[in-house]
């Protein structure tokens, strides 16, 4: 059976993802929606399919199997909900929503529907992070107790676009590229965010650019302390630079660009090479393929909406912590959202 796809948000990433869908066997891109005329014209030319100004107009004209949401962050929630109401499966870019309340509502809506929702965290398909998670699960460093991680990017110019308007983006670097690091921290550790203390530096932009987070995680009933550095005024462009080092009772496991490094107590460090592709387009194709295969009953969703909820809850708690100058309970934030 051929699956039909529509795109909400026809910017660079949105059109890349739609092209990756179109290149799959048994998948057709049939429509797109974007408020920008230039994006609509480019889509119409590239896909020979109609483009609409709003998602509502598109859904009024077309029944689709999959909606790809790559719009500005603030409309993710309403567009995912509209797609679910229309009976479509969804791939939504990060952050899944801009508030914990909306994320909790979306998780419940997805669970109550017959549709699948995939959140766009491609690091779940990065073979280095997969290998790190699997080795932690096997206990190669014993029970983890501390994580040191960072992500840096020359992101400051992005703050001059809609991404620097908190009403449209949710926040600054923390809600944008930084969301990837928060997600992969939680996913590789298979941990829940418990609490966070944070400070932020807007670098004169009006939104968070640099952030320092001290996070308490809960993993298998044990506490894990994490130090998270997000540097939006970094030297890397356009790619990001990231790291994630896990310290356990019997050793250290380090994410590296070419693989992992394992350091056991009393032994020399061992490099663990990872052969599979790590390039962005390859990982993006992998996450979209996962959704298609899950719809066809051949796979489980790799990044369910619950992962999106955890990431946005940690982002929002960090923002509140920086504003209030106090530690914020992340699980209390989630519980309040579910009962509001």
GROMACS .gro file of C-alpha atoms in nm:
model
  340
    1UNK     CA    1   0.000   0.000   0.000
    2UNK     CA    2   0.130   0.345  -0.094
    3UNK     CA    3   0.155   0.590   0.196
    4UNK     CA    4   0.078   0.955   0.126
    5UNK     CA    5   0.269   1.237   0.297
    6UNK     CA    6   0.199   1.607   0.351
    7UNK     CA    7   0.444   1.860   0.494
    8UNK     CA    8   0.364   2.136   0.741
    9UNK     CA    9   0.662   2.374   0.722
   10UNK     CA   10   0.843   2.390   0.388
   11UNK     CA   11   1.175   2.546   0.488
   12UNK     CA   12   1.510   2.380   0.426
   13UNK     CA   13   1.469   2.096   0.676
   14UNK     CA   14   1.104   2.042   0.590
   15UNK     CA   15   1.179   2.004   0.220
   16UNK     CA   16   1.479   1.779   0.288
   17UNK     CA   17   1.263   1.547   0.496
   18UNK     CA   18   0.988   1.545   0.235
   19UNK     CA   19   1.243   1.455  -0.033
   20UNK     CA   20   1.366   1.167   0.182
   21UNK     CA   21   1.007   1.046   0.216
   22UNK     CA   22   0.954   1.080  -0.160
   23UNK     CA   23   1.265   0.869  -0.230
   24UNK     CA   24   1.121   0.575  -0.035
   25UNK     CA   25   0.944   0.291  -0.211
   26UNK     CA   26   0.568   0.309  -0.168
   27UNK     CA   27   0.562   0.666  -0.033
   28UNK     CA   28   0.424   0.970  -0.219
   29UNK     CA   29   0.444   1.337  -0.115
   30UNK     CA   30   0.113   1.489  -0.224
   31UNK     CA   31   0.085   1.834  -0.059
   32UNK     CA   32   0.255   2.095   0.157
   33UNK     CA   33   0.167   2.398   0.368
   34UNK     CA   34   0.369   2.704   0.468
   35UNK     CA   35   0.278   3.071   0.527
   36UNK     CA   36   0.579   3.183   0.318
   37UNK     CA   37   0.505   3.220  -0.053
   38UNK     CA   38   0.867   3.154  -0.150
   39UNK     CA   39   0.864   2.820   0.034
   40UNK     CA   40   0.536   2.722  -0.130
   41UNK     CA   41   0.670   2.803  -0.477
   42UNK     CA   42   0.985   2.599  -0.417
   43UNK     CA   43   0.780   2.304  -0.294
   44UNK     CA   44   0.540   2.323  -0.588
   45UNK     CA   45   0.832   2.319  -0.830
   46UNK     CA   46   1.029   2.047  -0.655
   47UNK     CA   47   0.745   1.805  -0.584
   48UNK     CA   48   0.489   1.891  -0.853
   49UNK     CA   49   0.226   1.900  -0.580
   50UNK     CA   50  -0.002   2.173  -0.444
   51UNK     CA   51   0.109   2.396  -0.157
   52UNK     CA   52  -0.126   2.576   0.080
   53UNK     CA   53  -0.083   2.873   0.309
   54UNK     CA   54  -0.218   2.692   0.617
   55UNK     CA   55  -0.232   2.338   0.747
   56UNK     CA   56  -0.609   2.371   0.782
   57UNK     CA   57  -0.647   2.444   0.410
   58UNK     CA   58  -0.437   2.141   0.325
   59UNK     CA   59  -0.631   1.904   0.550
   60UNK     CA   60  -0.960   2.031   0.410
   61UNK     CA   61  -0.845   1.926   0.062
   62UNK     CA   62  -0.644   1.607   0.126
   63UNK     CA   63  -0.664   1.289   0.331
   64UNK     CA   64  -0.306   1.184   0.408
   65UNK     CA   65  -0.139   0.898   0.589
   66UNK     CA   66   0.160   1.092   0.730
   67UNK     CA   67   0.213   1.457   0.823
   68UNK     CA   68   0.568   1.588   0.856
   69UNK     CA   69   0.576   1.886   1.095
   70UNK     CA   70   0.882   2.109   1.048
   71UNK     CA   71   0.721   2.446   1.124
   72UNK     CA   72   0.818   2.711   1.376
   73UNK     CA   73   0.817   2.559   1.723
   74UNK     CA   74   0.515   2.743   1.862
   75UNK     CA   75   0.271   2.580   1.618
   76UNK     CA   76   0.393   2.221   1.657
   77UNK     CA   77   0.129   2.134   1.914
   78UNK     CA   78  -0.171   2.261   1.719
   79UNK     CA   79  -0.046   2.110   1.394
   80UNK     CA   80   0.024   1.767   1.545
   81UNK     CA   81  -0.318   1.767   1.709
   82UNK     CA   82  -0.483   1.866   1.380
   83UNK     CA   83  -0.301   1.584   1.201
   84UNK     CA   84  -0.408   1.330   1.464
   85UNK     CA   85  -0.768   1.454   1.441
   86UNK     CA   86  -0.746   1.402   1.065
   87UNK     CA   87  -0.633   1.041   1.114
   88UNK     CA   88  -0.271   1.091   1.009
   89UNK     CA   89   0.049   0.958   1.161
   90UNK     CA   90   0.302   1.229   1.248
   91UNK     CA   91   0.673   1.301   1.241
   92UNK     CA   92   0.732   1.623   1.437
   93UNK     CA   93   1.061   1.805   1.463
   94UNK     CA   94   1.208   1.904   1.797
   95UNK     CA   95   1.104   2.046   2.030
   96UNK     CA   96   0.780   1.848   2.016
   97UNK     CA   97   0.602   2.141   2.183
   98UNK     CA   98   0.714   2.458   2.359
   99UNK     CA   99   0.542   2.388   2.694
  100UNK     CA  100   0.514   2.092   2.929
  101UNK     CA  101   0.135   2.133   2.940
  102UNK     CA  102   0.107   2.094   2.563
  103UNK     CA  103   0.352   1.803   2.562
  104UNK     CA  104   0.152   1.614   2.825
  105UNK     CA  105  -0.169   1.679   2.631
  106UNK     CA  106  -0.010   1.556   2.309
  107UNK     CA  107   0.120   1.237   2.473
  108UNK     CA  108  -0.230   1.159   2.597
  109UNK     CA  109  -0.387   1.239   2.259
  110UNK     CA  110  -0.143   1.014   2.077
  111UNK     CA  111  -0.206   0.729   2.322
  112UNK     CA  112  -0.582   0.764   2.274
  113UNK     CA  113  -0.555   0.760   1.894
  114UNK     CA  114  -0.478   0.487   1.642
  115UNK     CA  115  -0.192   0.693   1.498
  116UNK     CA  116   0.181   0.697   1.564
  117UNK     CA  117   0.384   1.004   1.660
  118UNK     CA  118   0.760   1.014   1.603
  119UNK     CA  119   0.970   1.299   1.749
  120UNK     CA  120   1.263   1.418   1.536
  121UNK     CA  121   1.561   1.339   1.760
  122UNK     CA  122   1.796   1.178   1.508
  123UNK     CA  123   2.064   1.101   1.768
  124UNK     CA  124   1.858   0.793   1.862
  125UNK     CA  125   1.981   0.655   1.528
  126UNK     CA  126   2.344   0.764   1.567
  127UNK     CA  127   2.545   0.439   1.598
  128UNK     CA  128   2.780   0.598   1.853
  129UNK     CA  129   2.500   0.689   2.091
  130UNK     CA  130   2.330   0.354   2.028
  131UNK     CA  131   2.652   0.173   2.117
  132UNK     CA  132   2.694   0.388   2.428
  133UNK     CA  133   2.340   0.312   2.545
  134UNK     CA  134   2.377  -0.061   2.481
  135UNK     CA  135   2.707  -0.083   2.670
  136UNK     CA  136   2.563   0.109   2.964
  137UNK     CA  137   2.272  -0.136   2.967
  138UNK     CA  138   2.524  -0.421   2.978
  139UNK     CA  139   2.696  -0.260   3.279
  140UNK     CA  140   3.041  -0.215   3.124
  141UNK     CA  141   3.119   0.071   3.365
  142UNK     CA  142   2.903  -0.052   3.650
  143UNK     CA  143   2.622   0.165   3.781
  144UNK     CA  144   2.654   0.518   3.634
  145UNK     CA  145   2.677   0.798   3.889
  146UNK     CA  146   2.792   1.106   3.691
  147UNK     CA  147   2.761   1.241   3.336
  148UNK     CA  148   2.952   1.531   3.183
  149UNK     CA  149   2.816   1.651   2.848
  150UNK     CA  150   2.818   1.957   2.626
  151UNK     CA  151   2.691   2.088   2.293
  152UNK     CA  152   2.829   2.393   2.116
  153UNK     CA  153   2.739   2.574   1.796
  154UNK     CA  154   2.781   2.916   1.638
  155UNK     CA  155   2.409   2.979   1.690
  156UNK     CA  156   2.403   3.351   1.774
  157UNK     CA  157   2.297   3.460   1.425
  158UNK     CA  158   1.995   3.229   1.449
  159UNK     CA  159   1.876   3.445   1.738
  160UNK     CA  160   1.817   3.722   1.482
  161UNK     CA  161   1.547   3.508   1.316
  162UNK     CA  162   1.220   3.370   1.453
  163UNK     CA  163   1.430   3.132   1.662
  164UNK     CA  164   1.528   3.430   1.880
  165UNK     CA  165   1.163   3.520   1.949
  166UNK     CA  166   1.055   3.318   2.253
  167UNK     CA  167   0.690   3.353   2.153
  168UNK     CA  168   0.766   3.161   1.832
  169UNK     CA  169   1.048   2.931   1.939
  170UNK     CA  170   0.983   2.867   2.310
  171UNK     CA  171   1.327   2.995   2.403
  172UNK     CA  172   1.678   3.025   2.268
  173UNK     CA  173   1.958   2.772   2.217
  174UNK     CA  174   1.820   2.555   2.500
  175UNK     CA  175   1.493   2.499   2.311
  176UNK     CA  176   1.660   2.462   1.971
  177UNK     CA  177   1.982   2.266   1.916
  178UNK     CA  178   2.025   2.223   2.291
  179UNK     CA  179   1.710   2.012   2.300
  180UNK     CA  180   1.901   1.737   2.120
  181UNK     CA  181   2.158   1.712   2.399
  182UNK     CA  182   1.896   1.700   2.674
  183UNK     CA  183   1.710   1.426   2.489
  184UNK     CA  184   2.016   1.210   2.419
  185UNK     CA  185   2.134   1.250   2.779
  186UNK     CA  186   1.805   1.105   2.904
  187UNK     CA  187   1.784   0.841   2.632
  188UNK     CA  188   2.137   0.700   2.654
  189UNK     CA  189   2.111   0.678   3.033
  190UNK     CA  190   1.752   0.548   3.010
  191UNK     CA  191   1.683   0.792   3.292
  192UNK     CA  192   1.412   1.026   3.416
  193UNK     CA  193   1.490   1.394   3.489
  194UNK     CA  194   1.437   1.456   3.860
  195UNK     CA  195   1.551   1.815   3.924
  196UNK     CA  196   1.765   2.090   3.772
  197UNK     CA  197   1.948   2.405   3.872
  198UNK     CA  198   2.049   2.630   3.585
  199UNK     CA  199   2.198   2.961   3.486
  200UNK     CA  200   2.176   3.122   3.143
  201UNK     CA  201   2.356   3.398   2.955
  202UNK     CA  202   2.164   3.573   2.673
  203UNK     CA  203   2.479   3.730   2.525
  204UNK     CA  204   2.279   4.045   2.455
  205UNK     CA  205   2.017   3.867   2.241
  206UNK     CA  206   1.715   3.846   2.473
  207UNK     CA  207   1.708   3.463   2.476
  208UNK     CA  208   1.930   3.200   2.633
  209UNK     CA  209   2.253   3.146   2.437
  210UNK     CA  210   2.489   2.986   2.689
  211UNK     CA  211   2.342   2.767   2.965
  212UNK     CA  212   2.490   2.564   3.248
  213UNK     CA  213   2.269   2.294   3.401
  214UNK     CA  214   2.323   2.076   3.705
  215UNK     CA  215   2.075   1.791   3.666
  216UNK     CA  216   1.972   1.511   3.896
  217UNK     CA  217   1.856   1.200   3.710
  218UNK     CA  218   1.685   0.887   3.836
  219UNK     CA  219   1.802   0.558   3.681
  220UNK     CA  220   1.688   0.220   3.808
  221UNK     CA  221   1.619   0.369   4.150
  222UNK     CA  222   1.966   0.526   4.169
  223UNK     CA  223   2.074   0.889   4.150
  224UNK     CA  224   2.288   1.012   3.861
  225UNK     CA  225   2.434   1.364   3.864
  226UNK     CA  226   2.479   1.536   3.528
  227UNK     CA  227   2.666   1.849   3.428
  228UNK     CA  228   2.526   1.995   3.105
  229UNK     CA  229   2.690   2.281   2.913
  230UNK     CA  230   2.511   2.444   2.618
  231UNK     CA  231   2.725   2.694   2.428
  232UNK     CA  232   2.533   2.882   2.160
  233UNK     CA  233   2.814   3.130   2.107
  234UNK     CA  234   3.063   2.865   2.000
  235UNK     CA  235   3.306   2.844   1.707
  236UNK     CA  236   3.146   2.553   1.521
  237UNK     CA  237   2.931   2.633   1.217
  238UNK     CA  238   2.709   2.500   1.072
  239UNK     CA  239   2.770   2.166   1.245
  240UNK     CA  240   2.754   2.120   1.619
  241UNK     CA  241   3.020   1.983   1.849
  242UNK     CA  242   2.906   1.757   2.128
  243UNK     CA  243   3.035   1.522   2.396
  244UNK     CA  244   2.892   1.285   2.654
  245UNK     CA  245   3.108   1.113   2.917
  246UNK     CA  246   2.955   0.866   3.163
  247UNK     CA  247   3.132   0.777   3.487
  248UNK     CA  248   3.037   0.449   3.656
  249UNK     CA  249   3.150   0.262   3.963
  250UNK     CA  250   3.403   0.063   3.763
  251UNK     CA  251   3.498   0.286   3.472
  252UNK     CA  252   3.424   0.565   3.225
  253UNK     CA  253   3.258   0.551   2.882
  254UNK     CA  254   3.315   0.846   2.650
  255UNK     CA  255   3.131   0.940   2.331
  256UNK     CA  256   3.383   1.042   2.064
  257UNK     CA  257   3.355   1.152   1.701
  258UNK     CA  258   3.482   0.817   1.567
  259UNK     CA  259   3.325   0.591   1.826
  260UNK     CA  260   3.363   0.543   2.201
  261UNK     CA  261   3.647   0.529   2.451
  262UNK     CA  262   3.622   0.289   2.745
  263UNK     CA  263   3.844   0.343   3.047
  264UNK     CA  264   3.824   0.073   3.315
  265UNK     CA  265   3.979   0.115   3.657
  266UNK     CA  266   4.342   0.005   3.648
  267UNK     CA  267   4.352  -0.043   3.269
  268UNK     CA  268   4.454   0.162   2.965
  269UNK     CA  269   4.170   0.329   2.770
  270UNK     CA  270   4.025   0.123   2.485
  271UNK     CA  271   3.894   0.280   2.165
  272UNK     CA  272   3.571   0.132   2.034
  273UNK     CA  273   3.524   0.210   1.666
  274UNK     CA  274   3.178   0.247   1.513
  275UNK     CA  275   3.159   0.177   1.142
  276UNK     CA  276   2.805   0.285   1.048
  277UNK     CA  277   2.724   0.624   0.895
  278UNK     CA  278   2.680   0.923   1.125
  279UNK     CA  279   2.611   1.196   0.868
  280UNK     CA  280   2.305   1.413   0.934
  281UNK     CA  281   2.111   1.322   0.618
  282UNK     CA  282   2.167   0.950   0.680
  283UNK     CA  283   2.037   0.979   1.037
  284UNK     CA  284   1.741   1.189   0.919
  285UNK     CA  285   1.652   0.925   0.662
  286UNK     CA  286   1.679   0.659   0.934
  287UNK     CA  287   1.426   0.828   1.162
  288UNK     CA  288   1.176   0.880   0.880
  289UNK     CA  289   1.221   0.521   0.764
  290UNK     CA  290   1.155   0.406   1.119
  291UNK     CA  291   0.817   0.582   1.117
  292UNK     CA  292   0.721   0.429   0.781
  293UNK     CA  293   0.826   0.081   0.897
  294UNK     CA  294   0.635   0.124   1.223
  295UNK     CA  295   0.320   0.221   1.031
  296UNK     CA  296   0.363  -0.094   0.821
  297UNK     CA  297   0.397  -0.302   1.136
  298UNK     CA  298   0.764  -0.388   1.086
  299UNK     CA  299   0.918  -0.182   1.370
  300UNK     CA  300   0.849   0.003   1.692
  301UNK     CA  301   0.863   0.382   1.707
  302UNK     CA  302   1.217   0.472   1.815
  303UNK     CA  303   1.138   0.820   1.948
  304UNK     CA  304   0.787   0.823   2.098
  305UNK     CA  305   0.617   1.139   2.227
  306UNK     CA  306   0.705   1.047   2.584
  307UNK     CA  307   1.068   1.128   2.493
  308UNK     CA  308   0.953   1.468   2.367
  309UNK     CA  309   0.774   1.530   2.696
  310UNK     CA  310   1.082   1.451   2.905
  311UNK     CA  311   1.304   1.679   2.696
  312UNK     CA  312   1.070   1.978   2.703
  313UNK     CA  313   1.006   1.928   3.075
  314UNK     CA  314   1.381   1.948   3.143
  315UNK     CA  315   1.409   2.255   2.914
  316UNK     CA  316   1.122   2.435   3.085
  317UNK     CA  317   1.246   2.345   3.433
  318UNK     CA  318   1.593   2.478   3.345
  319UNK     CA  319   1.442   2.803   3.220
  320UNK     CA  320   1.236   2.842   3.538
  321UNK     CA  321   1.541   2.765   3.750
  322UNK     CA  322   1.745   3.036   3.579
  323UNK     CA  323   1.461   3.286   3.623
  324UNK     CA  324   1.392   3.203   3.989
  325UNK     CA  325   1.745   3.128   4.104
  326UNK     CA  326   1.638   2.798   4.261
  327UNK     CA  327   1.632   2.425   4.194
  328UNK     CA  328   1.321   2.308   4.009
  329UNK     CA  329   1.156   1.966   4.047
  330UNK     CA  330   1.104   1.834   3.692
  331UNK     CA  331   0.866   1.556   3.788
  332UNK     CA  332   0.652   1.801   3.982
  333UNK     CA  333   0.635   2.016   3.669
  334UNK     CA  334   0.512   1.717   3.467
  335UNK     CA  335   0.262   1.614   3.735
  336UNK     CA  336   0.118   1.967   3.753
  337UNK     CA  337   0.080   1.972   3.374
  338UNK     CA  338  -0.108   1.643   3.378
  339UNK     CA  339  -0.348   1.764   3.648
  340UNK     CA  340  -0.408   2.115   3.514
   0.00000   0.00000   0.00000
